[in-house]
Amino acid sequence: MVTDRLKLFVRKLLAMGGMELRRIAPVSAARTRNSLLQLLEQARSVGFSPRTVIDVGAAYGSFTRLCHGVFPGAHYLLIEPLDEYRSLLEQVTHSIPSSRYRLGAACARNGQLEINVHPDLVGSSLYREVETGTGVNGVPRSVRAVTVDAV
């Protein structure tokens, strides 16, 4: 009885400040999505089961490896414009039999295009940075452009 009156008092006090106190259900493991892995596991738990996963800008193949752990039955296509990642992509495709890679930048049309390659390779992009004259854009390089449909 005292507990109920105390709850009512606290609720009224909070309401005067425009706030509300209410109990929520505890977060279940199925609802927790604090990481990419948890997001993928959540997708699987509600029935998502891709037949094909396309990893554009595959680089180290981290996304493909993560997805393969959750969706081992899928086929994987890794697309990466930088030849510097070739050996890593070969390792991924050797460890995941249902995968293959293609060197090229995923684009709307096949052909060639120019990308800006950063010294550490990470963050290399088709787009130039806003900061001109700072060297952050990297070195322009012509790479093969491929469409996902063509691959």
mmCIF file of C-alpha atoms in Angstrom:
data_model
loop_
_atom_site.group_PDB
_atom_site.id
_atom_site.type_symbol
_atom_site.label_atom_id
_atom_site.label_comp_id
_atom_site.label_asym_id
_atom_site.label_seq_id
_atom_site.Cartn_x
_atom_site.Cartn_y
_atom_site.Cartn_z
ATOM 1 C CA MET A 1 0.000 0.000 0.000
ATOM 2 C CA VAL A 2 2.785 2.426 0.919
ATOM 3 C CA THR A 3 4.692 1.273 -2.166
ATOM 4 C CA ASP A 4 1.702 2.051 -4.405
ATOM 5 C CA ARG A 5 1.332 5.550 -2.891
ATOM 6 C CA LEU A 6 5.064 6.145 -3.317
ATOM 7 C CA LYS A 7 4.893 5.079 -6.974
ATOM 8 C CA LEU A 8 1.929 7.402 -7.546
ATOM 9 C CA PHE A 9 3.740 10.291 -5.859
ATOM 10 C CA VAL A 10 6.880 9.756 -7.989
ATOM 11 C CA ARG A 11 4.802 9.527 -11.183
ATOM 12 C CA LYS A 12 2.965 12.772 -10.372
ATOM 13 C CA LEU A 13 6.222 14.510 -9.495
ATOM 14 C CA LEU A 14 7.793 13.413 -12.782
ATOM 15 C CA ALA A 15 4.647 14.390 -14.725
ATOM 16 C CA MET A 16 4.959 17.950 -13.390
ATOM 17 C CA GLY A 17 8.371 18.044 -15.073
ATOM 18 C CA GLY A 18 6.973 16.599 -18.302
ATOM 19 C CA MET A 19 8.518 13.172 -17.687
ATOM 20 C CA GLU A 20 7.158 9.679 -17.387
ATOM 21 C CA LEU A 21 8.469 6.585 -15.659
ATOM 22 C CA ARG A 22 7.479 3.178 -16.944
ATOM 23 C CA ARG A 23 8.806 -0.367 -16.927
ATOM 24 C CA ILE A 24 10.147 -1.813 -20.148
ATOM 25 C CA ALA A 25 10.677 -5.440 -20.999
ATOM 26 C CA PRO A 26 14.275 -6.599 -20.735
ATOM 27 C CA VAL A 27 16.139 -6.654 -24.035
ATOM 28 C CA SER A 28 16.416 -10.194 -25.315
ATOM 29 C CA ALA A 29 19.471 -11.503 -27.111
ATOM 30 C CA ALA A 30 17.422 -11.638 -30.321
ATOM 31 C CA ARG A 31 16.729 -7.888 -30.118
ATOM 32 C CA THR A 32 20.275 -6.812 -29.297
ATOM 33 C CA ARG A 33 21.970 -5.280 -32.336
ATOM 34 C CA ASN A 34 25.013 -3.457 -31.000
ATOM 35 C CA SER A 35 27.327 -4.805 -33.683
ATOM 36 C CA LEU A 36 27.229 -5.893 -37.290
ATOM 37 C CA LEU A 37 27.409 -9.523 -36.171
ATOM 38 C CA GLN A 38 24.369 -9.070 -33.925
ATOM 39 C CA LEU A 39 22.506 -7.360 -36.752
ATOM 40 C CA LEU A 40 23.230 -10.288 -39.082
ATOM 41 C CA GLU A 41 22.199 -12.783 -36.409
ATOM 42 C CA GLN A 42 18.963 -10.845 -35.877
ATOM 43 C CA ALA A 43 18.269 -10.949 -39.614
ATOM 44 C CA ARG A 44 18.833 -14.726 -39.611
ATOM 45 C CA SER A 45 16.570 -15.160 -36.555
ATOM 46 C CA VAL A 46 13.630 -13.609 -38.434
ATOM 47 C CA GLY A 47 14.131 -15.830 -41.463
ATOM 48 C CA PHE A 48 16.512 -13.855 -43.675
ATOM 49 C CA SER A 49 18.633 -16.344 -45.596
ATOM 50 C CA PRO A 50 20.447 -14.859 -48.604
ATOM 51 C CA ARG A 51 21.491 -17.107 -51.453
ATOM 52 C CA THR A 52 24.134 -14.571 -52.548
ATOM 53 C CA VAL A 53 26.067 -11.890 -50.664
ATOM 54 C CA ILE A 54 27.960 -9.225 -52.629
ATOM 55 C CA ASP A 55 30.809 -7.507 -50.786
ATOM 56 C CA VAL A 56 31.616 -4.288 -52.670
ATOM 57 C CA GLY A 57 34.948 -2.774 -51.653
ATOM 58 C CA ALA A 58 35.898 -6.120 -50.142
ATOM 59 C CA ALA A 59 39.502 -5.169 -49.228
ATOM 60 C CA TYR A 60 40.411 -7.542 -46.378
ATOM 61 C CA GLY A 61 37.296 -9.690 -46.852
ATOM 62 C CA SER A 62 36.209 -9.024 -43.268
ATOM 63 C CA PHE A 63 32.547 -8.523 -44.130
ATOM 64 C CA THR A 64 32.466 -11.723 -46.172
ATOM 65 C CA ARG A 65 34.077 -13.737 -43.376
ATOM 66 C CA LEU A 66 31.598 -12.306 -40.862
ATOM 67 C CA CYS A 67 28.613 -13.035 -43.104
ATOM 68 C CA HIS A 68 29.852 -16.545 -43.860
ATOM 69 C CA GLY A 69 29.867 -17.292 -40.144
ATOM 70 C CA VAL A 70 26.162 -16.402 -40.008
ATOM 71 C CA PHE A 71 25.078 -17.514 -43.504
ATOM 72 C CA PRO A 72 27.379 -20.433 -44.392
ATOM 73 C CA GLY A 73 25.114 -21.636 -47.204
ATOM 74 C CA ALA A 74 25.289 -18.422 -49.233
ATOM 75 C CA HIS A 75 27.474 -17.764 -52.263
ATOM 76 C CA TYR A 76 29.843 -14.809 -51.924
ATOM 77 C CA LEU A 77 31.050 -12.361 -54.544
ATOM 78 C CA LEU A 78 33.806 -9.970 -53.463
ATOM 79 C CA ILE A 79 34.470 -6.906 -55.641
ATOM 80 C CA GLU A 80 37.524 -4.750 -54.949
ATOM 81 C CA PRO A 81 39.206 -2.102 -57.149
ATOM 82 C CA LEU A 82 42.701 -2.247 -55.595
ATOM 83 C CA ASP A 83 45.119 -4.925 -56.728
ATOM 84 C CA GLU A 84 46.987 -4.554 -53.413
ATOM 85 C CA TYR A 85 44.242 -6.624 -51.766
ATOM 86 C CA ARG A 86 44.469 -9.508 -54.264
ATOM 87 C CA SER A 87 46.379 -11.899 -51.986
ATOM 88 C CA LEU A 88 43.926 -11.302 -49.129
ATOM 89 C CA LEU A 89 40.979 -11.888 -51.441
ATOM 90 C CA GLU A 90 42.588 -15.106 -52.661
ATOM 91 C CA GLN A 91 42.918 -16.267 -49.047
ATOM 92 C CA VAL A 92 39.239 -15.563 -48.422
ATOM 93 C CA THR A 93 38.092 -17.352 -51.545
ATOM 94 C CA HIS A 94 40.289 -20.361 -50.721
ATOM 95 C CA SER A 95 38.823 -20.583 -47.218
ATOM 96 C CA ILE A 96 35.208 -20.137 -48.404
ATOM 97 C CA PRO A 97 34.613 -22.526 -51.328
ATOM 98 C CA SER A 98 31.347 -20.829 -52.360
ATOM 99 C CA SER A 99 33.094 -17.497 -52.927
ATOM 100 C CA ARG A 100 34.940 -15.725 -55.694
ATOM 101 C CA TYR A 101 36.414 -12.286 -56.176
ATOM 102 C CA ARG A 102 36.719 -9.827 -59.009
ATOM 103 C CA LEU A 103 39.129 -6.907 -59.212
ATOM 104 C CA GLY A 104 37.314 -3.769 -60.239
ATOM 105 C CA ALA A 105 35.226 -0.897 -58.957
ATOM 106 C CA ALA A 106 31.507 -1.681 -58.869
ATOM 107 C CA CYS A 107 29.849 0.882 -61.152
ATOM 108 C CA ALA A 108 26.855 1.475 -63.363
ATOM 109 C CA ARG A 109 28.871 0.760 -66.546
ATOM 110 C CA ASN A 110 31.858 -1.375 -67.473
ATOM 111 C CA GLY A 111 34.987 0.515 -68.453
ATOM 112 C CA GLN A 112 37.695 2.483 -66.666
ATOM 113 C CA LEU A 113 37.486 5.129 -63.986
ATOM 114 C CA GLU A 114 39.792 7.089 -61.749
ATOM 115 C CA ILE A 115 39.939 6.550 -57.999
ATOM 116 C CA ASN A 116 41.988 8.330 -55.349
ATOM 117 C CA VAL A 117 44.255 5.797 -53.632
ATOM 118 C CA HIS A 118 45.369 6.727 -50.123
ATOM 119 C CA PRO A 119 48.839 5.686 -48.886
ATOM 120 C CA ASP A 120 47.338 3.272 -46.332
ATOM 121 C CA LEU A 121 44.742 2.141 -48.944
ATOM 122 C CA VAL A 122 41.945 2.510 -46.379
ATOM 123 C CA GLY A 123 39.508 5.209 -47.394
ATOM 124 C CA SER A 124 40.532 5.190 -51.045
ATOM 125 C CA SER A 125 37.588 6.564 -52.945
ATOM 126 C CA LEU A 126 36.039 7.663 -56.199
ATOM 127 C CA TYR A 127 35.408 10.973 -54.493
ATOM 128 C CA ARG A 128 37.849 13.731 -53.665
ATOM 129 C CA GLU A 129 38.049 15.161 -50.175
ATOM 130 C CA VAL A 130 36.873 18.701 -49.539
ATOM 131 C CA GLU A 131 40.277 19.718 -48.151
ATOM 132 C CA THR A 132 42.295 20.663 -51.216
ATOM 133 C CA GLY A 133 46.048 21.005 -51.140
ATOM 134 C CA THR A 134 46.423 18.832 -48.036
ATOM 135 C CA GLY A 135 47.423 15.572 -49.718
ATOM 136 C CA VAL A 136 44.463 13.731 -48.168
ATOM 137 C CA ASN A 137 43.106 12.731 -51.569
ATOM 138 C CA GLY A 138 45.855 10.252 -52.277
ATOM 139 C CA VAL A 139 47.112 9.443 -55.742
ATOM 140 C CA PRO A 140 44.760 9.192 -58.732
ATOM 141 C CA ARG A 141 44.739 5.755 -60.375
ATOM 142 C CA SER A 142 42.819 4.332 -63.285
ATOM 143 C CA VAL A 143 41.025 1.064 -62.445
ATOM 144 C CA ARG A 144 38.633 -1.246 -64.190
ATOM 145 C CA ALA A 145 34.938 -0.501 -63.659
ATOM 146 C CA VAL A 146 32.603 -3.506 -63.567
ATOM 147 C CA THR A 147 28.887 -3.881 -63.192
ATOM 148 C CA VAL A 148 27.579 -6.423 -60.715
ATOM 149 C CA ASP A 149 25.388 -7.865 -63.485
ATOM 150 C CA ALA A 150 28.427 -8.396 -65.720
ATOM 151 C CA VAL A 151 30.348 -10.100 -62.913
#
